[in-house]
mmCIF file of C-alpha atoms and ligand atoms in Angstrom:
data_model
loop_
_atom_site.group_PDB
_atom_site.id
_atom_site.type_symbol
_atom_site.label_atom_id
_atom_site.label_comp_id
_atom_site.label_asym_id
_atom_site.label_seq_id
_atom_site.Cartn_x
_atom_site.Cartn_y
_atom_site.Cartn_z
ATOM 1 C CA MET A 183 -27.721 2.084 -22.786
ATOM 2 C CA SER A 184 -30.680 1.368 -20.517
ATOM 3 C CA TYR A 185 -30.843 2.948 -17.086
ATOM 4 C CA LYS A 186 -33.458 2.449 -14.421
ATOM 5 C CA LYS A 187 -33.496 3.734 -10.855
ATOM 6 C CA GLU A 188 -35.795 2.368 -8.207
ATOM 7 C CA ASN A 189 -35.571 3.038 -4.500
ATOM 8 C CA SER A 190 -32.625 0.910 -3.465
ATOM 9 C CA ILE A 191 -31.769 -0.608 -6.829
ATOM 10 C CA VAL A 192 -30.195 0.760 -9.999
ATOM 11 C CA ARG A 193 -30.218 -1.210 -13.221
ATOM 12 C CA ILE A 194 -27.812 -0.393 -16.028
ATOM 13 C CA GLU A 195 -28.130 -2.677 -19.033
ATOM 14 C CA ASP A 196 -28.240 -6.221 -17.615
ATOM 15 C CA LYS A 197 -26.466 -5.218 -14.399
ATOM 16 C CA THR A 198 -28.130 -4.719 -11.024
ATOM 17 C CA PHE A 199 -26.647 -2.504 -8.338
ATOM 18 C CA LYS A 200 -27.948 -2.527 -4.770
ATOM 19 C CA LYS A 201 -27.671 0.261 -2.226
ATOM 20 C CA PHE A 202 -24.451 -0.197 -0.307
ATOM 21 C CA LEU A 203 -23.702 3.064 1.527
ATOM 22 C CA ASN A 204 -26.338 5.717 2.008
ATOM 23 C CA GLU A 205 -25.904 9.470 1.964
ATOM 24 C CA SER A 206 -25.780 9.852 5.722
ATOM 25 C CA GLU A 207 -23.142 7.127 6.117
ATOM 26 C CA ILE A 208 -21.059 8.782 3.408
ATOM 27 C CA LYS A 209 -21.423 12.106 5.185
ATOM 28 C CA ARG A 210 -20.189 10.594 8.448
ATOM 29 C CA ILE A 211 -17.162 9.060 6.730
ATOM 30 C CA VAL A 212 -16.314 12.351 5.018
ATOM 31 C CA LYS A 213 -16.587 14.299 8.276
ATOM 32 C CA LYS A 214 -14.298 11.874 10.097
ATOM 33 C CA LEU A 215 -11.650 12.234 7.396
ATOM 34 C CA ALA A 216 -11.917 16.024 7.545
ATOM 35 C CA VAL A 217 -11.419 16.031 11.322
ATOM 36 C CA LYS A 218 -8.151 14.110 10.886
ATOM 37 C CA LEU A 219 -6.926 16.344 8.062
ATOM 38 C CA ASN A 220 -7.808 19.518 9.975
ATOM 39 C CA ARG A 221 -5.801 18.191 12.904
ATOM 40 C CA ASP A 222 -2.799 16.842 10.971
ATOM 41 C CA PHE A 223 -2.399 19.883 8.714
ATOM 42 C CA LYS A 224 -2.974 22.512 11.373
ATOM 43 C CA ASN A 225 -0.677 25.489 10.663
ATOM 44 C CA LYS A 226 0.049 24.182 7.163
ATOM 45 C CA LYS A 227 -1.220 25.419 3.840
ATOM 46 C CA PRO A 228 -1.843 22.293 1.831
ATOM 47 C CA ILE A 229 -2.934 22.024 -1.777
ATOM 48 C CA PHE A 230 -5.800 19.580 -2.249
ATOM 49 C CA LEU A 231 -5.583 17.795 -5.564
ATOM 50 C CA ILE A 232 -8.894 16.343 -6.728
ATOM 51 C CA VAL A 233 -8.503 13.443 -9.136
ATOM 52 C CA LEU A 234 -11.164 13.838 -11.818
ATOM 53 C CA ASN A 235 -13.755 12.662 -12.594
ATOM 54 C CA GLY A 236 -14.574 10.222 -9.822
ATOM 55 C CA SER A 237 -13.580 12.406 -6.883
ATOM 56 C CA ILE A 238 -15.686 15.440 -7.793
ATOM 57 C CA PHE A 239 -18.407 14.805 -5.213
ATOM 58 C CA PHE A 240 -16.148 13.478 -2.484
ATOM 59 C CA GLY A 241 -13.665 16.314 -3.008
ATOM 60 C CA ALA A 242 -16.364 18.971 -2.921
ATOM 61 C CA ASP A 243 -17.916 17.586 0.272
ATOM 62 C CA LEU A 244 -14.586 16.973 1.985
ATOM 63 C CA LEU A 245 -13.296 20.459 1.239
ATOM 64 C CA ARG A 246 -16.385 22.068 2.719
ATOM 65 C CA GLU A 247 -15.380 20.466 6.031
ATOM 66 C CA ILE A 248 -11.787 21.664 5.828
ATOM 67 C CA LYS A 249 -10.969 24.640 8.032
ATOM 68 C CA LEU A 250 -7.398 25.126 6.837
ATOM 69 C CA ASP A 251 -5.822 27.873 4.770
ATOM 70 C CA CYS A 252 -5.663 25.679 1.690
ATOM 71 C CA SER A 253 -6.030 25.723 -2.053
ATOM 72 C CA LEU A 254 -7.535 23.421 -4.628
ATOM 73 C CA LYS A 255 -6.294 21.962 -7.886
ATOM 74 C CA THR A 256 -7.548 19.214 -10.145
ATOM 75 C CA ILE A 257 -5.894 16.570 -12.255
ATOM 76 C CA SER A 258 -7.460 14.105 -14.636
ATOM 77 C CA ALA A 259 -6.643 10.399 -14.521
ATOM 78 C CA LYS A 260 -8.052 7.665 -16.691
ATOM 79 C CA SER A 261 -7.201 4.012 -16.504
ATOM 80 C CA TYR A 262 -7.991 2.013 -19.582
ATOM 81 C CA GLY A 263 -9.465 -1.425 -19.393
ATOM 82 C CA ASP A 264 -12.956 -2.791 -19.570
ATOM 83 C CA ASN A 265 -15.550 -0.958 -17.515
ATOM 84 C CA MET A 266 -14.768 -2.655 -14.235
ATOM 85 C CA THR A 267 -11.094 -3.468 -14.090
ATOM 86 C CA SER A 268 -7.968 -1.473 -14.683
ATOM 87 C CA SER A 269 -5.630 -2.455 -17.498
ATOM 88 C CA GLY A 270 -2.725 -1.090 -15.529
ATOM 89 C CA TYR A 271 -2.287 1.579 -18.201
ATOM 90 C CA VAL A 272 -3.045 4.928 -16.675
ATOM 91 C CA GLU A 273 -3.278 8.200 -18.565
ATOM 92 C CA ILE A 274 -2.851 11.341 -16.545
ATOM 93 C CA LYS A 275 -3.739 14.686 -18.040
ATOM 94 C CA GLU A 276 -1.185 16.889 -16.511
ATOM 95 C CA SER A 277 -2.246 20.404 -15.819
ATOM 96 C CA GLU A 278 0.398 23.061 -15.651
ATOM 97 C CA PHE A 279 1.107 23.590 -12.043
ATOM 98 C CA ASP A 280 3.875 24.377 -9.705
ATOM 99 C CA ILE A 281 3.798 22.396 -6.483
ATOM 100 C CA GLU A 282 7.445 22.635 -5.551
ATOM 101 C CA GLY A 283 7.886 22.843 -1.782
ATOM 102 C CA LYS A 284 4.143 22.494 -1.158
ATOM 103 C CA ASP A 285 2.210 19.982 0.933
ATOM 104 C CA ILE A 286 -0.050 18.041 -1.402
ATOM 105 C CA ILE A 287 -3.122 16.072 -0.388
ATOM 106 C CA VAL A 288 -4.409 13.888 -3.218
ATOM 107 C CA ILE A 289 -8.157 13.224 -3.074
ATOM 108 C CA GLU A 290 -9.164 9.881 -4.618
ATOM 109 C CA ASP A 291 -12.591 8.293 -4.821
ATOM 110 C CA ILE A 292 -11.517 4.678 -4.629
ATOM 111 C CA VAL A 293 -8.306 2.668 -4.734
ATOM 112 C CA ASP A 294 -8.572 -0.674 -6.468
ATOM 113 C CA SER A 295 -5.435 -2.113 -8.150
ATOM 114 C CA GLY A 296 -3.454 0.919 -6.989
ATOM 115 C CA TYR A 297 -2.033 1.620 -10.480
ATOM 116 C CA THR A 298 -3.653 5.039 -10.777
ATOM 117 C CA LEU A 299 -2.285 6.296 -7.480
ATOM 118 C CA ALA A 300 1.151 4.807 -8.040
ATOM 119 C CA LYS A 301 1.427 6.536 -11.408
ATOM 120 C CA LEU A 302 0.080 9.804 -10.068
ATOM 121 C CA LYS A 303 2.434 9.769 -7.102
ATOM 122 C CA GLU A 304 5.390 9.131 -9.390
ATOM 123 C CA LEU A 305 4.411 12.095 -11.549
ATOM 124 C CA LEU A 306 3.871 14.401 -8.573
ATOM 125 C CA GLU A 307 7.213 13.455 -7.059
ATOM 126 C CA THR A 308 9.016 14.784 -10.134
ATOM 127 C CA LYS A 309 7.580 18.191 -9.249
ATOM 128 C CA LYS A 310 9.333 18.170 -5.878
ATOM 129 C CA PRO A 311 6.532 18.911 -3.426
ATOM 130 C CA ALA A 312 7.403 19.076 0.301
ATOM 131 C CA SER A 313 5.045 16.166 0.975
ATOM 132 C CA ILE A 314 2.367 14.038 -0.671
ATOM 133 C CA LYS A 315 -0.447 12.480 1.333
ATOM 134 C CA ILE A 316 -3.315 10.472 -0.058
ATOM 135 C CA VAL A 317 -6.906 10.505 1.098
ATOM 136 C CA THR A 318 -9.422 8.114 -0.421
ATOM 137 C CA LEU A 319 -13.079 7.625 0.314
ATOM 138 C CA LEU A 320 -13.001 3.890 -0.400
ATOM 139 C CA SER A 321 -10.345 1.218 -0.694
ATOM 140 C CA LYS A 322 -10.525 -2.370 -1.867
ATOM 141 C CA PRO A 323 -7.404 -3.864 -0.259
ATOM 142 C CA SER A 324 -8.027 -7.355 -1.635
ATOM 143 C CA ARG A 325 -7.717 -5.998 -5.207
ATOM 144 C CA ARG A 326 -4.323 -4.373 -4.807
ATOM 145 C CA GLN A 327 -1.751 -5.168 -7.517
ATOM 146 C CA ILE A 328 0.816 -2.595 -6.529
ATOM 147 C CA ASP A 329 1.767 -1.501 -3.068
ATOM 148 C CA VAL A 330 0.870 2.138 -2.586
ATOM 149 C CA LYS A 331 0.661 3.903 0.748
ATOM 150 C CA ILE A 332 -2.687 5.492 1.517
ATOM 151 C CA ASP A 333 -2.614 7.876 4.445
ATOM 152 C CA TYR A 334 -6.337 8.357 5.039
ATOM 153 C CA ILE A 335 -8.966 5.765 4.145
ATOM 154 C CA GLY A 336 -12.657 6.507 4.602
ATOM 155 C CA ARG A 337 -13.863 2.925 4.390
ATOM 156 C CA GLU A 338 -12.332 -0.372 3.354
ATOM 157 C CA ILE A 339 -14.741 -2.412 1.281
ATOM 158 C CA PRO A 340 -14.715 -5.965 -0.074
ATOM 159 C CA ASP A 341 -14.120 -6.738 -3.730
ATOM 160 C CA LYS A 342 -17.287 -5.113 -5.023
ATOM 161 C CA PHE A 343 -17.769 -2.842 -8.008
ATOM 162 C CA VAL A 344 -19.509 0.291 -6.806
ATOM 163 C CA ILE A 345 -21.191 3.270 -8.437
ATOM 164 C CA GLY A 346 -22.658 6.554 -7.269
ATOM 165 C CA TYR A 347 -21.336 9.643 -5.487
ATOM 166 C CA GLY A 348 -19.000 10.283 -8.418
ATOM 167 C CA LEU A 349 -18.192 6.663 -9.206
ATOM 168 C CA ASP A 350 -19.343 5.334 -12.553
ATOM 169 C CA PHE A 351 -20.022 2.259 -14.577
ATOM 170 C CA ALA A 352 -19.302 3.217 -18.201
ATOM 171 C CA GLU A 353 -19.907 6.879 -17.220
ATOM 172 C CA LYS A 354 -23.310 6.096 -15.713
ATOM 173 C CA GLY A 355 -24.333 6.505 -12.105
ATOM 174 C CA ARG A 356 -22.023 9.313 -11.027
ATOM 175 C CA ASN A 357 -24.975 11.505 -10.059
ATOM 176 C CA LEU A 358 -26.419 9.052 -7.522
ATOM 177 C CA PRO A 359 -26.194 10.521 -3.993
ATOM 178 C CA ASP A 360 -25.782 7.042 -2.444
ATOM 179 C CA ILE A 361 -23.277 4.329 -3.329
ATOM 180 C CA PHE A 362 -24.543 1.123 -4.940
ATOM 181 C CA ALA A 363 -22.715 -2.196 -5.324
ATOM 182 C CA LEU A 364 -22.968 -4.609 -8.230
ATOM 183 C CA GLU A 365 -24.922 -7.764 -7.508
ATOM 184 C CA LYS A 366 -23.024 -10.826 -8.604
ATOM 185 C CA GLU A 367 -24.826 -12.645 -11.422
HETATM 186 P P1 IMP B 46 -6.989 1.543 -9.688
HETATM 187 O O1 IMP B 46 -6.010 2.234 -10.588
HETATM 188 O O2 IMP B 46 -7.263 0.131 -10.147
HETATM 189 O O3 IMP B 46 -6.626 1.626 -8.233
HETATM 190 O O4 IMP B 46 -8.384 2.201 -9.865
HETATM 191 C C1 IMP B 46 -8.513 3.506 -9.731
HETATM 192 C C2 IMP B 46 -9.660 4.107 -10.473
HETATM 193 O O5 IMP B 46 -10.527 3.158 -11.102
HETATM 194 C C3 IMP B 46 -10.486 4.797 -9.444
HETATM 195 O O6 IMP B 46 -9.992 6.104 -9.231
HETATM 196 C C4 IMP B 46 -11.844 4.778 -10.081
HETATM 197 O O7 IMP B 46 -11.983 5.879 -10.932
HETATM 198 C C5 IMP B 46 -11.872 3.481 -10.859
HETATM 199 N N1 IMP B 46 -12.512 2.419 -10.056
HETATM 200 C C6 IMP B 46 -11.915 1.459 -9.315
HETATM 201 N N2 IMP B 46 -12.826 0.686 -8.696
HETATM 202 C C7 IMP B 46 -14.022 1.195 -9.026
HETATM 203 C C8 IMP B 46 -15.376 0.837 -8.667
HETATM 204 O O8 IMP B 46 -15.682 -0.088 -7.909
HETATM 205 N N3 IMP B 46 -16.344 1.612 -9.236
HETATM 206 C C9 IMP B 46 -16.092 2.650 -10.073
HETATM 207 N N4 IMP B 46 -14.848 3.023 -10.403
HETATM 208 C C10 IMP B 46 -13.827 2.298 -9.889
HETATM 209 MG MG1 MG B 47 -10.753 7.876 -9.836
#
């Protein structure tokens, strides 16, 4: 698979991605979300649940801004389909954990169809937490197939496929510090 990075352009195979959100904009968005979470969960001891792999960078940066007495867990979710759209079939690798009576904050990178979050929420609910809130860096509201409540949204974006800052195209591009959007052919 060919990969080429220039200043504001990334090419993977025959696809061209253009810079869409730069590092400093991402940082601002993350900080704003952290301010809200610090305020809303004051005096609580939430468990942050990072949804792997996409949310690794966002989760790590967000948590460094969190001042609460909190803990961190991870869960792995994969939605099968082609490289850009969800099939609606979501596989969640459940780790053994007890969240009964706890306040859970799920950290997502991006919400597209909503299938991943809906499935994850359903699974978490069976474990009887006190509450489940969702924070996502990005959301594409026009792509939603299933109605799922998102409590904290960093930035709503149009129907664009994006990579970087943890987000991938066929596992490529996660390491980019900025976010790039696919140019329509
Ligand atoms: P959903 O289940 O369709 O809401 O999609 C959720 C998952 O698909 C996200 O957590 C991402 O991992 C992936 N995804 C959705 N849109 C994009 C995108 O634009 N770029 C990269 N990954 C995406
Ligand atoms: Mg994800």
